[in-house]
PDB file of C-alpha atoms in Angstrom:
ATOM      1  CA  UNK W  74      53.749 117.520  78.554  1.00 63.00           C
ATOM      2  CA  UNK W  75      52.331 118.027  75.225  1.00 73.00           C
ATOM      3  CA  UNK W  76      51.703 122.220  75.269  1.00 86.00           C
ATOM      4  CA  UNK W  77      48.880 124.401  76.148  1.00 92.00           C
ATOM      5  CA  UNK W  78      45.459 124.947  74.871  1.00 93.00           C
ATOM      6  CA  UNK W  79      43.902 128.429  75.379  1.00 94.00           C
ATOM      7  CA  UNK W  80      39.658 127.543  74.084  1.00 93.00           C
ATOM      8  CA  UNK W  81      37.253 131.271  74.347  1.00 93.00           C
ATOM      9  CA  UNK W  82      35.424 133.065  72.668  1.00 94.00           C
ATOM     10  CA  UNK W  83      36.975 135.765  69.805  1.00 92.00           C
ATOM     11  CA  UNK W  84      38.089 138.955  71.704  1.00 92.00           C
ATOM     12  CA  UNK W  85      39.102 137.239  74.653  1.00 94.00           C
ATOM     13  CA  UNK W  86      42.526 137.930  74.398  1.00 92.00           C
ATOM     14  CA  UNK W  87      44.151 134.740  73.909  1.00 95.00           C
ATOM     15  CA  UNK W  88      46.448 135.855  70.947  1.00 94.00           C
ATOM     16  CA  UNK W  89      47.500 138.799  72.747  1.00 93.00           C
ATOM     17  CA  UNK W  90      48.267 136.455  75.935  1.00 94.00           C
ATOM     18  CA  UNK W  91      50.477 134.457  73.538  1.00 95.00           C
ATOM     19  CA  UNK W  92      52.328 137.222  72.184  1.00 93.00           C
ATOM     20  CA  UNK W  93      52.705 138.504  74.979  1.00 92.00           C
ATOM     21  CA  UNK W  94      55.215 135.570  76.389  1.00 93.00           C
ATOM     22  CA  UNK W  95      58.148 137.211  73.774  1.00 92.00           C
ATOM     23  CA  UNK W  96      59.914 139.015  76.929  1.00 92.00           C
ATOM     24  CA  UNK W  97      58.952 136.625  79.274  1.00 93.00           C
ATOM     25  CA  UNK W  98      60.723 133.477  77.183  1.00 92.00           C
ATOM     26  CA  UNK W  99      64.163 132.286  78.598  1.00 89.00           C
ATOM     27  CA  UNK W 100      67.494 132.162  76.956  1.00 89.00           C
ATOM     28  CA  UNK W 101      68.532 128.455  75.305  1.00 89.00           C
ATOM     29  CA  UNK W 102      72.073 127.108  73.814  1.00 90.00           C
ATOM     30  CA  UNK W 103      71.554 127.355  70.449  1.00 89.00           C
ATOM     31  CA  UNK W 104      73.896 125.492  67.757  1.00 88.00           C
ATOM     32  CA  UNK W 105      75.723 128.349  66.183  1.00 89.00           C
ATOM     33  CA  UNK W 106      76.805 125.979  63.141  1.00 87.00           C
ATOM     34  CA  UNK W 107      74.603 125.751  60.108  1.00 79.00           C
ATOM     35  CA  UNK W 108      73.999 122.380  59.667  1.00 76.00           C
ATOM     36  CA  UNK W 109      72.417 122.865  63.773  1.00 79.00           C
ATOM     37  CA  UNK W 110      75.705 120.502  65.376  1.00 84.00           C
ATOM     38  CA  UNK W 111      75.271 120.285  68.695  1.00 85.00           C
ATOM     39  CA  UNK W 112      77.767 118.633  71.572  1.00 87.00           C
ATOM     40  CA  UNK W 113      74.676 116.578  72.180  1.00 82.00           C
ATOM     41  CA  UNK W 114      74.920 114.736  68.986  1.00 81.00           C
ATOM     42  CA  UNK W 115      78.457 113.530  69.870  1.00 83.00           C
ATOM     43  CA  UNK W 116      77.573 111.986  73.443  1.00 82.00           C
ATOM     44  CA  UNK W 117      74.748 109.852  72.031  1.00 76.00           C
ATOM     45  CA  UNK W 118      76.542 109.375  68.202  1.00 77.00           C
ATOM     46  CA  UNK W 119      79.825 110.005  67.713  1.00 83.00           C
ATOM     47  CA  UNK W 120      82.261 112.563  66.698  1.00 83.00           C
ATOM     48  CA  UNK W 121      80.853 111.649  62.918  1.00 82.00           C
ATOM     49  CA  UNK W 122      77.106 112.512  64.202  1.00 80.00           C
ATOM     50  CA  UNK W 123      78.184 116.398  63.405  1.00 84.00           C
ATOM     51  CA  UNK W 124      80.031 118.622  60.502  1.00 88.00           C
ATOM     52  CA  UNK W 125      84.230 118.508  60.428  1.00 88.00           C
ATOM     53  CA  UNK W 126      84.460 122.057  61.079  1.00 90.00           C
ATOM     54  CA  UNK W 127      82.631 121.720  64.459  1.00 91.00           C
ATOM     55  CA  UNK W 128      84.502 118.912  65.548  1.00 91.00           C
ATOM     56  CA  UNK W 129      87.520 120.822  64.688  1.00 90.00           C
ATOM     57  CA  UNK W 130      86.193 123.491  67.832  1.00 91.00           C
ATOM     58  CA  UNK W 131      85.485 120.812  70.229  1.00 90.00           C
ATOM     59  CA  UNK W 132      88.937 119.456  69.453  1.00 90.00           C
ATOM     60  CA  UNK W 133      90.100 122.803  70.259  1.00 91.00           C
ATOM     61  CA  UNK W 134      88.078 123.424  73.417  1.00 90.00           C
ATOM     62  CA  UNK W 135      86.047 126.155  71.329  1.00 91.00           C
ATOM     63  CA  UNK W 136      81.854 125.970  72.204  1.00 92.00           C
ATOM     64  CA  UNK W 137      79.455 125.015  69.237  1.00 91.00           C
ATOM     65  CA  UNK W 138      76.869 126.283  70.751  1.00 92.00           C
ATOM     66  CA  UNK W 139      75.664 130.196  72.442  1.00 92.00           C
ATOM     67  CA  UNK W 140      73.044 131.630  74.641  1.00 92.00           C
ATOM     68  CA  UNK W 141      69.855 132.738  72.621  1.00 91.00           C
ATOM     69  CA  UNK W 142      66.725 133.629  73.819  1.00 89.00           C
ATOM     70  CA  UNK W 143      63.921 131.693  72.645  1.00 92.00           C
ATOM     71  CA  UNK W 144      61.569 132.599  70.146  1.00 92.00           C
ATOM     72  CA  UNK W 145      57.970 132.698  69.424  1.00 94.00           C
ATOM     73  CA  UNK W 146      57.157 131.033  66.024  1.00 93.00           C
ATOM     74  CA  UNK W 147      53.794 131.214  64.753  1.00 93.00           C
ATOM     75  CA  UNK W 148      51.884 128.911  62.214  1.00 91.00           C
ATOM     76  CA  UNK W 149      50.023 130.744  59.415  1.00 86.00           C
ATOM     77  CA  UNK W 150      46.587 129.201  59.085  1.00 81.00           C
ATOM     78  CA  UNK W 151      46.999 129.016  55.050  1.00 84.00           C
ATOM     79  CA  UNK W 152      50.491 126.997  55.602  1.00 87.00           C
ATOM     80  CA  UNK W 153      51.354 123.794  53.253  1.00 86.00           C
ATOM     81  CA  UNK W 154      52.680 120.712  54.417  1.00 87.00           C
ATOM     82  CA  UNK W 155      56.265 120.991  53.001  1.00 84.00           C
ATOM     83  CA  UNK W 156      56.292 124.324  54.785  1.00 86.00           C
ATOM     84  CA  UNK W 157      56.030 122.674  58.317  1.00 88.00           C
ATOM     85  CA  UNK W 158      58.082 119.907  58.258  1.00 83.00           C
ATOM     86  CA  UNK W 159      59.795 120.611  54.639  1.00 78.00           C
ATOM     87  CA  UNK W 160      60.090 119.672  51.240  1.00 67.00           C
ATOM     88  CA  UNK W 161      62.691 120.294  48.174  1.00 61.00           C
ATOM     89  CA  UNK W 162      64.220 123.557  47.726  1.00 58.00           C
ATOM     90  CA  UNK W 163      62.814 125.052  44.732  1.00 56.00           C
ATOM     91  CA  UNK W 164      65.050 127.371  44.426  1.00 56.00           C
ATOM     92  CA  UNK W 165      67.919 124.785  44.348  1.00 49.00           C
ATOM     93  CA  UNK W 166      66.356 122.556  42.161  1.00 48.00           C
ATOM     94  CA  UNK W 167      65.974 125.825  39.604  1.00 53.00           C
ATOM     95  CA  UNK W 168      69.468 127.567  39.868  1.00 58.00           C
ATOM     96  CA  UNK W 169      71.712 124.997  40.444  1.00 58.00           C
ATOM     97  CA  UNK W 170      69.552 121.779  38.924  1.00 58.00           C
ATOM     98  CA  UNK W 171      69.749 119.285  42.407  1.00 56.00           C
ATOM     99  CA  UNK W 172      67.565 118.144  45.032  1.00 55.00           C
ATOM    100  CA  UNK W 173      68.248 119.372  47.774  1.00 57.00           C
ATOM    101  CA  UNK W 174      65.640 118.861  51.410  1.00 62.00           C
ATOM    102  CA  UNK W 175      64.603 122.432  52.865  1.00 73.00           C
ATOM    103  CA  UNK W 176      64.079 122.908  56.376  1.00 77.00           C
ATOM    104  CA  UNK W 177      60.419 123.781  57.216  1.00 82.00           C
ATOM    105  CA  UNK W 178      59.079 125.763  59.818  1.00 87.00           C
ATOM    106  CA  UNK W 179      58.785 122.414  62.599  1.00 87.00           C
ATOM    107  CA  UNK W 180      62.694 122.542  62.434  1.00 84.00           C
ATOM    108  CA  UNK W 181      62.986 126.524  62.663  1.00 85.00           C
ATOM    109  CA  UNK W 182      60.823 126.432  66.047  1.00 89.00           C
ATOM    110  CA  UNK W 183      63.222 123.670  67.881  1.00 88.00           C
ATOM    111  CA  UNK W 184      64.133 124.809  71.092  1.00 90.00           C
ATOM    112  CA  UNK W 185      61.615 128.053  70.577  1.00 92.00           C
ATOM    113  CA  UNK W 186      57.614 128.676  71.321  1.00 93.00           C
ATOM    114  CA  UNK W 187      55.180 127.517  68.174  1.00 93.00           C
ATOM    115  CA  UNK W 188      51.645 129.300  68.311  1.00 94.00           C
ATOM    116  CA  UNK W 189      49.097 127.559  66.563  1.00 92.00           C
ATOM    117  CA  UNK W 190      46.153 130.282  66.148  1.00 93.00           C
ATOM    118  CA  UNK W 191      43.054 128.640  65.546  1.00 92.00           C
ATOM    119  CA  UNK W 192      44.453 125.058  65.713  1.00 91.00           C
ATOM    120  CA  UNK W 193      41.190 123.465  64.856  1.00 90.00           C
ATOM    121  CA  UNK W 194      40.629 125.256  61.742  1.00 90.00           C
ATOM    122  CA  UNK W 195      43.603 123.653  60.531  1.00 89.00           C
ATOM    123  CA  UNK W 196      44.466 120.971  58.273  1.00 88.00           C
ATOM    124  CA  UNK W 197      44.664 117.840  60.081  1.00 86.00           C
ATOM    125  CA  UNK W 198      47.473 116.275  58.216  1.00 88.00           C
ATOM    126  CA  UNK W 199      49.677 119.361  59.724  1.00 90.00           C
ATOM    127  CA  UNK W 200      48.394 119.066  63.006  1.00 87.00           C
ATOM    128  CA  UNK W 201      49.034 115.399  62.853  1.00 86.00           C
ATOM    129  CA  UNK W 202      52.622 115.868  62.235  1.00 87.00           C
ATOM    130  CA  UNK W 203      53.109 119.209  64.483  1.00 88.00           C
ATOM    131  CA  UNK W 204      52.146 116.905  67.368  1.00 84.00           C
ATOM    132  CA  UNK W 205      54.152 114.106  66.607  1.00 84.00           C
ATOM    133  CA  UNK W 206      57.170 115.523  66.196  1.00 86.00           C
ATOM    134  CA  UNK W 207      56.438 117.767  69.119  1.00 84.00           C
ATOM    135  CA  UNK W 208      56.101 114.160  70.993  1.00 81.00           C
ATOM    136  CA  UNK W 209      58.845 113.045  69.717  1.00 83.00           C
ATOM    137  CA  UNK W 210      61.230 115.827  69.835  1.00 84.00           C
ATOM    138  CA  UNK W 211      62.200 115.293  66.401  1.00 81.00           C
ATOM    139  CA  UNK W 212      61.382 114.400  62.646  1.00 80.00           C
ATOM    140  CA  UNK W 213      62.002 113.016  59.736  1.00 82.00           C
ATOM    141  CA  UNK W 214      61.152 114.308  56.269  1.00 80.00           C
ATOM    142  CA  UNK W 215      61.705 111.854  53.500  1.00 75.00           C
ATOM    143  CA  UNK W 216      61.632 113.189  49.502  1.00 71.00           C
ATOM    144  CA  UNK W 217      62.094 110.361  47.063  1.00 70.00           C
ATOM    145  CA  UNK W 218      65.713 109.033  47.861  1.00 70.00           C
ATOM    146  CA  UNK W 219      66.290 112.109  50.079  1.00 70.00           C
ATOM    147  CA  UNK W 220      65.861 111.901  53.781  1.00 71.00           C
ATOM    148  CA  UNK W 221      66.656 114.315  57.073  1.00 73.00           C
ATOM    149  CA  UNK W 222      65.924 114.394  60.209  1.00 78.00           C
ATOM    150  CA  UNK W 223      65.432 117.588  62.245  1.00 78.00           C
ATOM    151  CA  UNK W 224      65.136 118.258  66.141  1.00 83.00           C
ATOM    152  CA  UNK W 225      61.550 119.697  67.469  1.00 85.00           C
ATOM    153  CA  UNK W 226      62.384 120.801  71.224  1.00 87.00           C
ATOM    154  CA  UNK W 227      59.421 122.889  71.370  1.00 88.00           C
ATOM    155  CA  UNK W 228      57.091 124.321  73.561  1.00 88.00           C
ATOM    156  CA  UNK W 229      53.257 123.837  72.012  1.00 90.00           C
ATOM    157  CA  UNK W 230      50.793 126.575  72.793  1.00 93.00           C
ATOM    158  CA  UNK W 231      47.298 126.086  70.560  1.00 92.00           C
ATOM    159  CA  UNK W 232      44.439 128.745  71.051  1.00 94.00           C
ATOM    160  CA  UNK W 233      40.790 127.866  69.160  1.00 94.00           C
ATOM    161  CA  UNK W 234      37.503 129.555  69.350  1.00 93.00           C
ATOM    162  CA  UNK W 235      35.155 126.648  69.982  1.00 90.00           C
ATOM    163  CA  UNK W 236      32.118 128.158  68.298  1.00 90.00           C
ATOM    164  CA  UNK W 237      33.932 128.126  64.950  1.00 90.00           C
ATOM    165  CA  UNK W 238      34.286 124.150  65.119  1.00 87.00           C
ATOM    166  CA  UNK W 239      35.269 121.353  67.047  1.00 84.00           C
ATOM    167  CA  UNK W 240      38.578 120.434  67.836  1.00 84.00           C
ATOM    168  CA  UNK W 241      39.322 116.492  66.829  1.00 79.00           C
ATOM    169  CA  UNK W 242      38.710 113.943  69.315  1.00 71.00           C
ATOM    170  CA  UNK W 243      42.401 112.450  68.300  1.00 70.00           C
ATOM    171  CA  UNK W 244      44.039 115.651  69.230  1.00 75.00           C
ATOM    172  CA  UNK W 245      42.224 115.849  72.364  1.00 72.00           C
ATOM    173  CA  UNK W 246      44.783 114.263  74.911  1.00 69.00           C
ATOM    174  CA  UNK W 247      47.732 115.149  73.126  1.00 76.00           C
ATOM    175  CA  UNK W 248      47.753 118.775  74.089  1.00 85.00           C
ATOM    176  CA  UNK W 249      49.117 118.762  78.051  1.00 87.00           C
ATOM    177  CA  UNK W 250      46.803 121.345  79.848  1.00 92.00           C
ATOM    178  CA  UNK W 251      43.825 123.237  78.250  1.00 91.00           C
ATOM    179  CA  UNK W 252      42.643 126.879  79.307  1.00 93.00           C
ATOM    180  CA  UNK W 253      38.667 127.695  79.093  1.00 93.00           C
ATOM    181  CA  UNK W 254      39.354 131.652  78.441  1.00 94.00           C
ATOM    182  CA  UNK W 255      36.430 133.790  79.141  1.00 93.00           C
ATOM    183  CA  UNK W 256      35.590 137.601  78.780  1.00 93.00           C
ATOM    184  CA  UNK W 257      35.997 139.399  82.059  1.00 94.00           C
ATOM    185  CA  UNK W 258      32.677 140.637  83.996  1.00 94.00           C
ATOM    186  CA  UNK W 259      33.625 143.422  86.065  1.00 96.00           C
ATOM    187  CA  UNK W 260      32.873 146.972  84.341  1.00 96.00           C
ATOM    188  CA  UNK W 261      36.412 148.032  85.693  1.00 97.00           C
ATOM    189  CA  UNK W 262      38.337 145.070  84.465  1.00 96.00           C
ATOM    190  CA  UNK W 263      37.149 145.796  80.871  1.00 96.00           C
ATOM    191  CA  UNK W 264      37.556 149.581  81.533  1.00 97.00           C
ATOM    192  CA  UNK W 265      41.125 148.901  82.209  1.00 96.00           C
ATOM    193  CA  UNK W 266      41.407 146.334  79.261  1.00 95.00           C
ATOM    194  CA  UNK W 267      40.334 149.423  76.755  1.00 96.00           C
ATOM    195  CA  UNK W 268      42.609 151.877  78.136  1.00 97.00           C
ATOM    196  CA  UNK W 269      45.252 150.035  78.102  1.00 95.00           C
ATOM    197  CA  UNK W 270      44.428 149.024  74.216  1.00 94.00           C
ATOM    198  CA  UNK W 271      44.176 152.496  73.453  1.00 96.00           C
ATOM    199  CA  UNK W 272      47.206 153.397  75.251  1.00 97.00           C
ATOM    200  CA  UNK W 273      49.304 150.578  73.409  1.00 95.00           C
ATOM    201  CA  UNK W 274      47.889 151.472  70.201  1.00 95.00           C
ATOM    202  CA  UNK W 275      48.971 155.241  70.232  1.00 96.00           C
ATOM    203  CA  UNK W 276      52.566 154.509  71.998  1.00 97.00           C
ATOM    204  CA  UNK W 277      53.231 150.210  72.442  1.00 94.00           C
ATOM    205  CA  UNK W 278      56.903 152.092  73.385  1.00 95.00           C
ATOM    206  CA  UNK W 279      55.752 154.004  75.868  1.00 96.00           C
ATOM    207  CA  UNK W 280      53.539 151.098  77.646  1.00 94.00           C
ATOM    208  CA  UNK W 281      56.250 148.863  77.590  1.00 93.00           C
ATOM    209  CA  UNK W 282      58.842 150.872  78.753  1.00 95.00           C
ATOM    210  CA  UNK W 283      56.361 151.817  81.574  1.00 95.00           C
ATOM    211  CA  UNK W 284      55.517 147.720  82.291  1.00 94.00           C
ATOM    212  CA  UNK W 285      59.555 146.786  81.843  1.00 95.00           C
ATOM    213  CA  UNK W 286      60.692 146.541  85.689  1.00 96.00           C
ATOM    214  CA  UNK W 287      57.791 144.243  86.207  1.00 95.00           C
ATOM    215  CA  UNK W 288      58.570 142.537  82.847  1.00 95.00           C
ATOM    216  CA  UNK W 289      61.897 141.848  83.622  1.00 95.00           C
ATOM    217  CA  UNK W 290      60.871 140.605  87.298  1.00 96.00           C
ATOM    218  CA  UNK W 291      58.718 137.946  85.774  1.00 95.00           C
ATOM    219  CA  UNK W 292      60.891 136.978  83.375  1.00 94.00           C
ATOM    220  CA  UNK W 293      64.052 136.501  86.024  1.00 94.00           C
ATOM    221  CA  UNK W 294      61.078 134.683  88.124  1.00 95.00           C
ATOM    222  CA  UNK W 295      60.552 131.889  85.056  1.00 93.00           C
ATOM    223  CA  UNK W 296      64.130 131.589  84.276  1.00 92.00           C
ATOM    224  CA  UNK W 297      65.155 131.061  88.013  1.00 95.00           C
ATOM    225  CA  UNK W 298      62.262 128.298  88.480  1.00 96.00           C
ATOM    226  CA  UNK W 299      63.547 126.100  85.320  1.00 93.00           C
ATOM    227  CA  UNK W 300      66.465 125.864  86.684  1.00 95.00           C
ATOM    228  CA  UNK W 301      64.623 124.690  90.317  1.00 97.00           C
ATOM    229  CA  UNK W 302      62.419 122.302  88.382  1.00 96.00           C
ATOM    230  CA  UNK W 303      64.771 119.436  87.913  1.00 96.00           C
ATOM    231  CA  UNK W 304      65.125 118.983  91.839  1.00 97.00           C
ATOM    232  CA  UNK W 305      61.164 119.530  92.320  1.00 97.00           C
ATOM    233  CA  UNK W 306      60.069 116.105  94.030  1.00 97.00           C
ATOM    234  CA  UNK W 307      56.453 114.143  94.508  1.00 96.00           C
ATOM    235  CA  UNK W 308      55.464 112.790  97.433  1.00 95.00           C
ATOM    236  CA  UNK W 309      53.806 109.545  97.846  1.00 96.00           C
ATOM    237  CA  UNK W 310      50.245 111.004  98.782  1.00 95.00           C
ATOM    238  CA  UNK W 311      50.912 113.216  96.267  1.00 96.00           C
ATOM    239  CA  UNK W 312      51.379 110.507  93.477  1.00 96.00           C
ATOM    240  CA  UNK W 313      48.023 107.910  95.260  1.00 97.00           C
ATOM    241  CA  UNK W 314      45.846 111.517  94.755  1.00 97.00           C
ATOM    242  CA  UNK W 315      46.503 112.473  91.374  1.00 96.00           C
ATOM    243  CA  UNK W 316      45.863 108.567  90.558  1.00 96.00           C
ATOM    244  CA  UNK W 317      42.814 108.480  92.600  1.00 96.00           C
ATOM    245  CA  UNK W 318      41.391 111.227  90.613  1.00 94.00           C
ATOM    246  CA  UNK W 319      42.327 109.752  87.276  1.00 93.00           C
ATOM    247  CA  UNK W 320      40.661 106.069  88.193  1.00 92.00           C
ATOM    248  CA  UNK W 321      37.764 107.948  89.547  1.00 92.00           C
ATOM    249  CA  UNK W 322      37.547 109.978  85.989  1.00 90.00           C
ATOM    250  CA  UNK W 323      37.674 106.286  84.585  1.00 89.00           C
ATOM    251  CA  UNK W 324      40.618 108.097  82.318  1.00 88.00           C
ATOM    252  CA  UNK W 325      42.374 105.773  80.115  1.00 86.00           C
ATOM    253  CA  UNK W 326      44.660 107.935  78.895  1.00 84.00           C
ATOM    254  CA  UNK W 327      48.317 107.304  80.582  1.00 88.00           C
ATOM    255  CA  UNK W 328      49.456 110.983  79.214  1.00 87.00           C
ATOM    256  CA  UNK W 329      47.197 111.930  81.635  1.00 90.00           C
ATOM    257  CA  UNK W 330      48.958 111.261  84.615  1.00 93.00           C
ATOM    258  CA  UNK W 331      52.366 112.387  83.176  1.00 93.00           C
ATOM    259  CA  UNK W 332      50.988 116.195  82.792  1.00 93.00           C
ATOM    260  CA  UNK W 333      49.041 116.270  86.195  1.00 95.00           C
ATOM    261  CA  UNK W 334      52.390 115.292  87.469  1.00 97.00           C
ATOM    262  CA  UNK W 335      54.493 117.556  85.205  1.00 96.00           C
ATOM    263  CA  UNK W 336      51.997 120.812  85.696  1.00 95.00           C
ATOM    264  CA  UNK W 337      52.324 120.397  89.798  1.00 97.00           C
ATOM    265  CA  UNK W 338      55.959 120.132  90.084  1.00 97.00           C
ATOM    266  CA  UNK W 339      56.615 123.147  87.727  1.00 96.00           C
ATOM    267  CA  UNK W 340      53.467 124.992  90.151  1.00 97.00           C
ATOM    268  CA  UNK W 341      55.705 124.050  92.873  1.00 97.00           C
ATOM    269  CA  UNK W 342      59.219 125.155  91.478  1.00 97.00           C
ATOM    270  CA  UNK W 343      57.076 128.324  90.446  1.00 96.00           C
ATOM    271  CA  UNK W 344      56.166 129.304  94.012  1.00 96.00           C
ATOM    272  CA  UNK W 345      60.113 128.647  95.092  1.00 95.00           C
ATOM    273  CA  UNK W 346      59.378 124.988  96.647  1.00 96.00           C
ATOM    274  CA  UNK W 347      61.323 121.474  96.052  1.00 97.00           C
ATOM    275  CA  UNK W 348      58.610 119.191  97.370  1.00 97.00           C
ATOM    276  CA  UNK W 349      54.496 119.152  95.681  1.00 97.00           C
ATOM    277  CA  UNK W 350      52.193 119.601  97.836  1.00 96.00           C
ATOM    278  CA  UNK W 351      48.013 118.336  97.555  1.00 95.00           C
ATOM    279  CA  UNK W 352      47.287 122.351  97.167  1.00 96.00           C
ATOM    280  CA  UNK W 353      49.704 122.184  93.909  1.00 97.00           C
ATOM    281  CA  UNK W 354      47.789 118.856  92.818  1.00 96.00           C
ATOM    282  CA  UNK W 355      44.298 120.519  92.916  1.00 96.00           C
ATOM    283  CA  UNK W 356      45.379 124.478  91.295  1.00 96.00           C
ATOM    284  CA  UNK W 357      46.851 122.343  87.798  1.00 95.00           C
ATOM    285  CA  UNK W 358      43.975 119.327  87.918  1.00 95.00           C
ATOM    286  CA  UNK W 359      41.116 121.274  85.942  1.00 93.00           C
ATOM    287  CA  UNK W 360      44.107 122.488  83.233  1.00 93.00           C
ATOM    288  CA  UNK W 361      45.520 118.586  83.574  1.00 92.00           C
ATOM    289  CA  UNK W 362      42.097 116.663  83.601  1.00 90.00           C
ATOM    290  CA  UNK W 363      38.836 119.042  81.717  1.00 80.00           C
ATOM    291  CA  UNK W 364      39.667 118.181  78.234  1.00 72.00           C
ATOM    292  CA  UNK W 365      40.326 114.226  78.490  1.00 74.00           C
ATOM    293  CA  UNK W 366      36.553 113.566  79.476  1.00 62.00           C
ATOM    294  CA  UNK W 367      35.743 115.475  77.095  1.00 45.00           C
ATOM    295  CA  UNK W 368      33.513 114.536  74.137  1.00 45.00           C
ATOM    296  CA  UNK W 369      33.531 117.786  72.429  1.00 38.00           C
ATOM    297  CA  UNK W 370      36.139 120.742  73.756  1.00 37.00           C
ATOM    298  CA  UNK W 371      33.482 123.709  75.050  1.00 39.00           C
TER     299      UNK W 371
END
């Protein structure tokens, strides 16, 4: 559905939210071959889509792929081009005097979270092609005669601090649900944020050892409602109210209805139910809907 965008002020703990997905993220089949052959690639292409030596172990009966648990991948703000989506092995090229396409960062976060801190501080050409191949769900990086193409399964999360500039207009409706984050008001709540800082900063062992039970309990809760999501159904009132809303928005934007959609049904298969309900509709609509009447994201 295009990702998540967290937009606060500094301080407000959207980094920390981020990183703080790691135990939470479920596990994934994960090619164990390095060229990245996967069983996939022979149902759509052929037994010559991947390497001999992996169609050797399906011949056998042997699995090409294993359980992993995804990963959280995160974009340094001072990151080139070729190091997203890739570019010619340098050190190729110097010790053994060939071309040769490296993988870039896009291809090392398929199937795995990518955190873009500060996404609209940087440069739009990578943005432009993290979001397109995040679209797409793959890539192609072409270098001279050289060409490959790499898979982007990912999940997008982008966090920005809107007082340090404007997020692009373009870029706008192609993240899926956006976040306003804001500082907490209660003098206990940021009591209890600064103690638990202080706590994590003298022993982060000891505070998550003391938080793993409940860690462990979310995490079986996400894993568990993935696997409930595919049989997660709309209703017809459900579908004529999400597109009333989005006609009476006067929202062009067909994306729109896709992650309104999208956002309820995983709400749904959160709370351990098969059918979306209106109440489902209405908790995702402001994270669906805020950003795409946007001019500027506040």
């Amino acid at each position: 559905t295009g990702g998540v965008l967290l937009s606060g002020p500094r301080g407000t703990g959207k980094t920390t939210a981020v990183r703080g997905l790691i135990d939470l993220l479920p596990q994934v089949q994960r090619s164990t071959c390095e060229y990245g052959c996967e069983p996939e690639a022979v149902w759509a292409q052929g037994i010559d889509a991947i390497c001999a030596a992996c169609a050797e172990k399906l011949g056998r009966g042997e699995p090409i792929t294993a359980p992993d648990r995804m990963r959280l991948v995160e974009l340094p703000l001072n990151a080139r081009l070729d190091d997203v989506i890739g570019g010619l092995s340098e050190r190729v090229a110097l010790e053994q005097n060939r071309a040769q396409v490296e993988r870039g960062l896009l291809s090392q976060a398929d199937q795995n979270v990518l955190y873009l801190d500060e996404v609209n501080l940087i440069d739009a050409a990578i943005t432009d092609a993290i979001l397109d191949a995040a679209a797409q769900g793959q890539f192609t990086v072409r270098r001279g005669s050289l060409a490959a193409t790499y898979r982007s399964r990912l999940a997008l999360i982008g966090s920005m601090n809107p007082e340090e500039g404007a997020l692009r207009p373009q870029i706008h409706d192609r993240f899926g649900l956006r976040v306003v984050v804001h500082g907490l008001t209660k003098e206990t709540d940021r009591l209890e944020v600064y103690r638990r800082a202080q706590a994590y900063r003298l022993n982060p062992y000891a505070v998550a050892a003391e938080w793993w039970s409940e860690t462990q309990a979310a995490a079986q809760e996400i894993a568990e409602a993935r696997e409930r999501l595919p049989r997660v159904k709309l209703t017809r009132p459900v579908e004529k109210l999400g597109l009333s809303w989005i006609k009476h928005l006067k929202i062009d934007s067909h994306r729109t209805e896709m992650t309104l959609f999208e956002a309820a049904r995983a709400h749904a298969a959160a709370d351990l139910r098969l059918t979306v309900t209106t109440k489902d509709l209405r908790v995702v609509a402001p994270l669906a809907l805020r950003q795409r009447r946007s001019e500027f994201i506040t």
